Amino acid sequence: MSSPTRSDGGTESLDLLRTIMGDMDSVLVAFSGGIDSTLVLKVAHDVLDARAVAVTAVSPTFPAIELALSQTICKEIDARQIIHETDQLRDPAFVMNTTSRCYRCKTDLYSAPGPLAARLGLAYVVNGVQCDDLGDDRPGLQAARESSVRSPLVEAAMGKAAVRKAARLLGLSNWDKPAAACLASRIARGETITVERLRRIEAAEEFLLREGFRQVRVRDHGGNARVEVGQDELVRLFEPMMQDFITSRLAALGFATVTLDPAGYRQGSANKPLVP
């Protein structure tokens, strides 16, 4: 079966997305504050008003800075936001950080919105999955299907470029926000996930963000840090004074060694070997 033609994110794409939302009548949006779920929430709220509600899952793997951003975005859109607290660290299989980690996490996260939507009288749970996500190995997609979560951006044939274009057309403040991922994804597969490791990673990344870097990952390989930033930020990362500053600050947080990765940010690279 051939894939549907990708939309370009222009007015026709937005009209289709609005039609999809209108046909749903009421939705609970699984909302992280990223640009994909932001576009879904914005269009849903424009079309459905109070019949579109955001739910944001808060757990030890969700950075506080991302929670604050999600709250800011909901205020900008004027959408109601419900905070759902969860804790994947209660699941021993998640803590062991096996290949099923993402699936178990998403299964846990998607277990709450369905019953919540029913209590609120909302017809559907929707997420921010877009077409470019479908080509990745993402067990979370399976968890979404098993929980009957719909993906309006996929239904509208929108990939990341189309999402950003549409978000910019709508004046969304985070239209160019770099992709984010849960903090557990920074820890190499097979290494135990602990609250202490998550908080140390979070502190390191917050430090780098405060220093003006936008695309940031601090990978944890057995207590050793590997720092990745966006390709357009590498020159600044390797300025001698910046290197020394970052190395000393991350060492003070408790990392045994600190490596600045000259290849820059790559999705899923926590499972690549650390090369000093």
PDB file of N, CA and C in Angstrom, residues 179-249:
ATOM      1  N   ALA A 179      13.340  19.093  19.369  1.00  0.00           N
ATOM      2  CA  ALA A 179      12.668  17.908  19.904  1.00  0.00           C
ATOM      3  C   ALA A 179      13.223  17.571  21.286  1.00  0.00           C
ATOM      4  N   ALA A 180      12.344  17.084  22.146  1.00  0.00           N
ATOM      5  CA  ALA A 180      12.744  16.670  23.491  1.00  0.00           C
ATOM      6  C   ALA A 180      12.423  15.187  23.660  1.00  0.00           C
ATOM      7  N   ALA A 181      12.956  14.597  24.702  1.00  0.00           N
ATOM      8  CA  ALA A 181      12.676  13.188  25.004  1.00  0.00           C
ATOM      9  C   ALA A 181      12.822  12.997  26.503  1.00  0.00           C
ATOM     10  N   CYS A 182      12.261  11.913  27.015  1.00  0.00           N
ATOM     11  CA  CYS A 182      12.301  11.696  28.460  1.00  0.00           C
ATOM     12  C   CYS A 182      13.744  11.494  28.927  1.00  0.00           C
ATOM     13  N   LEU A 183      14.004  11.849  30.162  1.00  0.00           N
ATOM     14  CA  LEU A 183      15.361  11.788  30.700  1.00  0.00           C
ATOM     15  C   LEU A 183      15.928  10.378  30.712  1.00  0.00           C
ATOM     16  N   ALA A 184      15.063   9.368  30.807  1.00  0.00           N
ATOM     17  CA  ALA A 184      15.553   7.987  30.827  1.00  0.00           C
ATOM     18  C   ALA A 184      16.260   7.620  29.534  1.00  0.00           C
ATOM     19  N   SER A 185      15.923   8.304  28.445  1.00  0.00           N
ATOM     20  CA  SER A 185      16.545   7.994  27.157  1.00  0.00           C
ATOM     21  C   SER A 185      18.013   8.392  27.117  1.00  0.00           C
ATOM     22  N   ARG A 186      18.484   9.125  28.127  1.00  0.00           N
ATOM     23  CA  ARG A 186      19.896   9.531  28.173  1.00  0.00           C
ATOM     24  C   ARG A 186      20.784   8.432  28.752  1.00  0.00           C
ATOM     25  N   ILE A 187      20.180   7.447  29.394  1.00  0.00           N
ATOM     26  CA  ILE A 187      20.953   6.410  30.089  1.00  0.00           C
ATOM     27  C   ILE A 187      21.111   5.202  29.178  1.00  0.00           C
ATOM     28  N   ALA A 188      22.334   4.740  29.023  1.00  0.00           N
ATOM     29  CA  ALA A 188      22.622   3.638  28.107  1.00  0.00           C
ATOM     30  C   ALA A 188      21.799   2.405  28.460  1.00  0.00           C
ATOM     31  N   ARG A 189      21.303   1.748  27.426  1.00  0.00           N
ATOM     32  CA  ARG A 189      20.465   0.560  27.601  1.00  0.00           C
ATOM     33  C   ARG A 189      21.164  -0.476  28.484  1.00  0.00           C
ATOM     34  N   GLY A 190      20.401  -1.045  29.414  1.00  0.00           N
ATOM     35  CA  GLY A 190      20.947  -2.062  30.302  1.00  0.00           C
ATOM     36  C   GLY A 190      21.484  -1.508  31.607  1.00  0.00           C
ATOM     37  N   GLU A 191      21.672  -0.186  31.678  1.00  0.00           N
ATOM     38  CA  GLU A 191      22.121   0.438  32.918  1.00  0.00           C
ATOM     39  C   GLU A 191      20.905   0.874  33.736  1.00  0.00           C
ATOM     40  N   THR A 192      20.965   0.647  35.021  1.00  0.00           N
ATOM     41  CA  THR A 192      19.822   0.901  35.895  1.00  0.00           C
ATOM     42  C   THR A 192      19.440   2.380  35.915  1.00  0.00           C
ATOM     43  N   ILE A 193      18.143   2.628  35.833  1.00  0.00           N
ATOM     44  CA  ILE A 193      17.611   3.989  35.917  1.00  0.00           C
ATOM     45  C   ILE A 193      17.284   4.292  37.378  1.00  0.00           C
ATOM     46  N   THR A 194      17.846   5.355  37.900  1.00  0.00           N
ATOM     47  CA  THR A 194      17.572   5.762  39.280  1.00  0.00           C
ATOM     48  C   THR A 194      17.183   7.239  39.307  1.00  0.00           C
ATOM     49  N   VAL A 195      16.522   7.632  40.378  1.00  0.00           N
ATOM     50  CA  VAL A 195      16.159   9.039  40.544  1.00  0.00           C
ATOM     51  C   VAL A 195      17.407   9.907  40.559  1.00  0.00           C
ATOM     52  N   GLU A 196      18.463   9.427  41.225  1.00  0.00           N
ATOM     53  CA  GLU A 196      19.689  10.210  41.335  1.00  0.00           C
ATOM     54  C   GLU A 196      20.300  10.478  39.962  1.00  0.00           C
ATOM     55  N   ARG A 197      20.323   9.466  39.113  1.00  0.00           N
ATOM     56  CA  ARG A 197      20.890   9.654  37.774  1.00  0.00           C
ATOM     57  C   ARG A 197      20.036  10.614  36.952  1.00  0.00           C
ATOM     58  N   LEU A 198      18.730  10.482  37.063  1.00  0.00           N
ATOM     59  CA  LEU A 198      17.827  11.362  36.314  1.00  0.00           C
ATOM     60  C   LEU A 198      17.995  12.814  36.742  1.00  0.00           C
ATOM     61  N   ARG A 199      18.097  13.049  38.049  1.00  0.00           N
ATOM     62  CA  ARG A 199      18.230  14.424  38.533  1.00  0.00           C
ATOM     63  C   ARG A 199      19.581  15.015  38.116  1.00  0.00           C
ATOM     64  N   ARG A 200      20.625  14.207  38.101  1.00  0.00           N
ATOM     65  CA  ARG A 200      21.941  14.703  37.694  1.00  0.00           C
ATOM     66  C   ARG A 200      21.943  15.075  36.212  1.00  0.00           C
ATOM     67  N   ILE A 201      21.326  14.238  35.393  1.00  0.00           N
ATOM     68  CA  ILE A 201      21.202  14.544  33.965  1.00  0.00           C
ATOM     69  C   ILE A 201      20.393  15.818  33.768  1.00  0.00           C
ATOM     70  N   GLU A 202      19.286  15.914  34.498  1.00  0.00           N
ATOM     71  CA  GLU A 202      18.429  17.096  34.370  1.00  0.00           C
ATOM     72  C   GLU A 202      19.189  18.364  34.747  1.00  0.00           C
ATOM     73  N   ALA A 203      19.945  18.314  35.843  1.00  0.00           N
ATOM     74  CA  ALA A 203      20.710  19.486  36.281  1.00  0.00           C
ATOM     75  C   ALA A 203      21.757  19.874  35.243  1.00  0.00           C
ATOM     76  N   ALA A 204      22.408  18.877  34.647  1.00  0.00           N
ATOM     77  CA  ALA A 204      23.427  19.149  33.633  1.00  0.00           C
ATOM     78  C   ALA A 204      22.809  19.798  32.398  1.00  0.00           C
ATOM     79  N   GLU A 205      21.667  19.291  31.975  1.00  0.00           N
ATOM     80  CA  GLU A 205      21.032  19.844  30.779  1.00  0.00           C
ATOM     81  C   GLU A 205      20.465  21.239  31.044  1.00  0.00           C
ATOM     82  N   GLU A 206      19.925  21.458  32.234  1.00  0.00           N
ATOM     83  CA  GLU A 206      19.434  22.799  32.573  1.00  0.00           C
ATOM     84  C   GLU A 206      20.582  23.806  32.558  1.00  0.00           C
ATOM     85  N   PHE A 207      21.734  23.394  33.045  1.00  0.00           N
ATOM     86  CA  PHE A 207      22.911  24.265  33.017  1.00  0.00           C
ATOM     87  C   PHE A 207      23.260  24.648  31.581  1.00  0.00           C
ATOM     88  N   LEU A 208      23.289  23.663  30.685  1.00  0.00           N
ATOM     89  CA  LEU A 208      23.631  23.938  29.286  1.00  0.00           C
ATOM     90  C   LEU A 208      22.584  24.826  28.614  1.00  0.00           C
ATOM     91  N   LEU A 209      21.326  24.608  28.942  1.00  0.00           N
ATOM     92  CA  LEU A 209      20.268  25.459  28.387  1.00  0.00           C
ATOM     93  C   LEU A 209      20.416  26.895  28.886  1.00  0.00           C
ATOM     94  N   ARG A 210      20.767  27.055  30.150  1.00  0.00           N
ATOM     95  CA  ARG A 210      20.974  28.407  30.686  1.00  0.00           C
ATOM     96  C   ARG A 210      22.151  29.107  30.011  1.00  0.00           C
ATOM     97  N   GLU A 211      23.106  28.309  29.540  1.00  0.00           N
ATOM     98  CA  GLU A 211      24.255  28.876  28.836  1.00  0.00           C
ATOM     99  C   GLU A 211      23.935  29.208  27.380  1.00  0.00           C
ATOM    100  N   GLY A 212      22.691  28.966  26.975  1.00  0.00           N
ATOM    101  CA  GLY A 212      22.270  29.384  25.643  1.00  0.00           C
ATOM    102  C   GLY A 212      22.243  28.305  24.587  1.00  0.00           C
ATOM    103  N   PHE A 213      22.612  27.070  24.930  1.00  0.00           N
ATOM    104  CA  PHE A 213      22.504  25.975  23.966  1.00  0.00           C
ATOM    105  C   PHE A 213      21.031  25.571  23.859  1.00  0.00           C
ATOM    106  N   ARG A 214      20.589  25.200  22.662  1.00  0.00           N
ATOM    107  CA  ARG A 214      19.165  24.912  22.460  1.00  0.00           C
ATOM    108  C   ARG A 214      18.886  23.417  22.311  1.00  0.00           C
ATOM    109  N   GLN A 215      19.702  22.723  21.528  1.00  0.00           N
ATOM    110  CA  GLN A 215      19.526  21.282  21.328  1.00  0.00           C
ATOM    111  C   GLN A 215      20.546  20.580  22.209  1.00  0.00           C
ATOM    112  N   VAL A 216      20.088  20.010  23.313  1.00  0.00           N
ATOM    113  CA  VAL A 216      21.004  19.516  24.344  1.00  0.00           C
ATOM    114  C   VAL A 216      20.654  18.095  24.757  1.00  0.00           C
ATOM    115  N   ARG A 217      21.684  17.248  24.848  1.00  0.00           N
ATOM    116  CA  ARG A 217      21.555  15.938  25.471  1.00  0.00           C
ATOM    117  C   ARG A 217      22.813  15.677  26.295  1.00  0.00           C
ATOM    118  N   VAL A 218      22.625  15.218  27.526  1.00  0.00           N
ATOM    119  CA  VAL A 218      23.744  14.739  28.337  1.00  0.00           C
ATOM    120  C   VAL A 218      23.525  13.252  28.532  1.00  0.00           C
ATOM    121  N   ARG A 219      24.288  12.456  27.793  1.00  0.00           N
ATOM    122  CA  ARG A 219      24.173  10.998  27.859  1.00  0.00           C
ATOM    123  C   ARG A 219      24.970  10.480  29.054  1.00  0.00           C
ATOM    124  N   ASP A 220      24.410   9.497  29.732  1.00  0.00           N
ATOM    125  CA  ASP A 220      25.044   8.922  30.920  1.00  0.00           C
ATOM    126  C   ASP A 220      25.483   7.497  30.610  1.00  0.00           C
ATOM    127  N   HIS A 221      26.793   7.303  30.531  1.00  0.00           N
ATOM    128  CA  HIS A 221      27.370   5.978  30.289  1.00  0.00           C
ATOM    129  C   HIS A 221      28.096   5.537  31.555  1.00  0.00           C
ATOM    130  N   GLY A 222      27.402   4.815  32.413  1.00  0.00           N
ATOM    131  CA  GLY A 222      28.037   4.326  33.628  1.00  0.00           C
ATOM    132  C   GLY A 222      28.577   5.425  34.516  1.00  0.00           C
ATOM    133  N   GLY A 223      27.875   6.552  34.568  1.00  0.00           N
ATOM    134  CA  GLY A 223      28.326   7.668  35.386  1.00  0.00           C
ATOM    135  C   GLY A 223      29.259   8.619  34.675  1.00  0.00           C
ATOM    136  N   ASN A 224      29.554   8.335  33.403  1.00  0.00           N
ATOM    137  CA  ASN A 224      30.366   9.219  32.575  1.00  0.00           C
ATOM    138  C   ASN A 224      29.448  10.003  31.641  1.00  0.00           C
ATOM    139  N   ALA A 225      29.677  11.297  31.529  1.00  0.00           N
ATOM    140  CA  ALA A 225      28.805  12.151  30.725  1.00  0.00           C
ATOM    141  C   ALA A 225      29.349  12.322  29.314  1.00  0.00           C
ATOM    142  N   ARG A 226      28.440  12.269  28.350  1.00  0.00           N
ATOM    143  CA  ARG A 226      28.771  12.633  26.965  1.00  0.00           C
ATOM    144  C   ARG A 226      27.796  13.725  26.542  1.00  0.00           C
ATOM    145  N   VAL A 227      28.335  14.874  26.206  1.00  0.00           N
ATOM    146  CA  VAL A 227      27.523  16.052  25.911  1.00  0.00           C
ATOM    147  C   VAL A 227      27.330  16.200  24.410  1.00  0.00           C
ATOM    148  N   GLU A 228      26.075  16.293  24.004  1.00  0.00           N
ATOM    149  CA  GLU A 228      25.733  16.543  22.606  1.00  0.00           C
ATOM    150  C   GLU A 228      24.964  17.860  22.515  1.00  0.00           C
ATOM    151  N   VAL A 229      25.282  18.649  21.497  1.00  0.00           N
ATOM    152  CA  VAL A 229      24.505  19.855  21.200  1.00  0.00           C
ATOM    153  C   VAL A 229      24.210  19.864  19.707  1.00  0.00           C
ATOM    154  N   GLY A 230      23.379  20.809  19.272  1.00  0.00           N
ATOM    155  CA  GLY A 230      23.020  20.898  17.866  1.00  0.00           C
ATOM    156  C   GLY A 230      24.224  21.159  16.975  1.00  0.00           C
ATOM    157  N   GLN A 231      24.113  20.737  15.723  1.00  0.00           N
ATOM    158  CA  GLN A 231      25.219  20.891  14.780  1.00  0.00           C
ATOM    159  C   GLN A 231      25.673  22.346  14.667  1.00  0.00           C
ATOM    160  N   ASP A 232      24.734  23.269  14.736  1.00  0.00           N
ATOM    161  CA  ASP A 232      25.079  24.687  14.596  1.00  0.00           C
ATOM    162  C   ASP A 232      25.629  25.284  15.887  1.00  0.00           C
ATOM    163  N   GLU A 233      25.745  24.471  16.931  1.00  0.00           N
ATOM    164  CA  GLU A 233      26.246  24.957  18.217  1.00  0.00           C
ATOM    165  C   GLU A 233      27.609  24.371  18.571  1.00  0.00           C
ATOM    166  N   LEU A 234      28.146  23.525  17.689  1.00  0.00           N
ATOM    167  CA  LEU A 234      29.381  22.809  18.006  1.00  0.00           C
ATOM    168  C   LEU A 234      30.581  23.739  18.138  1.00  0.00           C
ATOM    169  N   VAL A 235      30.661  24.756  17.293  1.00  0.00           N
ATOM    170  CA  VAL A 235      31.803  25.671  17.367  1.00  0.00           C
ATOM    171  C   VAL A 235      31.878  26.308  18.749  1.00  0.00           C
ATOM    172  N   ARG A 236      30.745  26.754  19.241  1.00  0.00           N
ATOM    173  CA  ARG A 236      30.719  27.377  20.573  1.00  0.00           C
ATOM    174  C   ARG A 236      31.038  26.362  21.660  1.00  0.00           C
ATOM    175  N   LEU A 237      30.532  25.134  21.511  1.00  0.00           N
ATOM    176  CA  LEU A 237      30.791  24.096  22.511  1.00  0.00           C
ATOM    177  C   LEU A 237      32.282  23.869  22.695  1.00  0.00           C
ATOM    178  N   PHE A 238      33.030  23.938  21.583  1.00  0.00           N
ATOM    179  CA  PHE A 238      34.455  23.601  21.640  1.00  0.00           C
ATOM    180  C   PHE A 238      35.366  24.817  21.798  1.00  0.00           C
ATOM    181  N   GLU A 239      34.792  25.968  22.114  1.00  0.00           N
ATOM    182  CA  GLU A 239      35.642  27.083  22.508  1.00  0.00           C
ATOM    183  C   GLU A 239      36.349  26.695  23.809  1.00  0.00           C
ATOM    184  N   PRO A 240      37.666  26.916  23.907  1.00  0.00           N
ATOM    185  CA  PRO A 240      38.427  26.426  25.066  1.00  0.00           C
ATOM    186  C   PRO A 240      37.829  26.803  26.418  1.00  0.00           C
ATOM    187  N   MET A 241      37.429  28.051  26.594  1.00  0.00           N
ATOM    188  CA  MET A 241      36.872  28.449  27.886  1.00  0.00           C
ATOM    189  C   MET A 241      35.546  27.747  28.157  1.00  0.00           C
ATOM    190  N   MET A 242      34.741  27.565  27.111  1.00  0.00           N
ATOM    191  CA  MET A 242      33.464  26.884  27.282  1.00  0.00           C
ATOM    192  C   MET A 242      33.690  25.413  27.622  1.00  0.00           C
ATOM    193  N   GLN A 243      34.652  24.768  26.950  1.00  0.00           N
ATOM    194  CA  GLN A 243      34.968  23.371  27.264  1.00  0.00           C
ATOM    195  C   GLN A 243      35.310  23.216  28.741  1.00  0.00           C
ATOM    196  N   ASP A 244      36.199  24.070  29.217  1.00  0.00           N
ATOM    197  CA  ASP A 244      36.628  23.977  30.614  1.00  0.00           C
ATOM    198  C   ASP A 244      35.465  24.236  31.570  1.00  0.00           C
ATOM    199  N   PHE A 245      34.630  25.214  31.229  1.00  0.00           N
ATOM    200  CA  PHE A 245      33.497  25.574  32.079  1.00  0.00           C
ATOM    201  C   PHE A 245      32.517  24.412  32.186  1.00  0.00           C
ATOM    202  N   ILE A 246      32.175  23.816  31.045  1.00  0.00           N
ATOM    203  CA  ILE A 246      31.225  22.701  31.035  1.00  0.00           C
ATOM    204  C   ILE A 246      31.796  21.495  31.771  1.00  0.00           C
ATOM    205  N   THR A 247      33.047  21.185  31.495  1.00  0.00           N
ATOM    206  CA  THR A 247      33.669  20.022  32.126  1.00  0.00           C
ATOM    207  C   THR A 247      33.687  20.156  33.647  1.00  0.00           C
ATOM    208  N   SER A 248      34.066  21.327  34.127  1.00  0.00           N
ATOM    209  CA  SER A 248      34.141  21.519  35.582  1.00  0.00           C
ATOM    210  C   SER A 248      32.757  21.499  36.218  1.00  0.00           C
ATOM    211  N   ARG A 249      31.775  22.097  35.543  1.00  0.00           N
ATOM    212  CA  ARG A 249      30.428  22.142  36.116  1.00  0.00           C
ATOM    213  C   ARG A 249      29.803  20.746  36.182  1.00  0.00           C
TER     214      ARG A 249
END
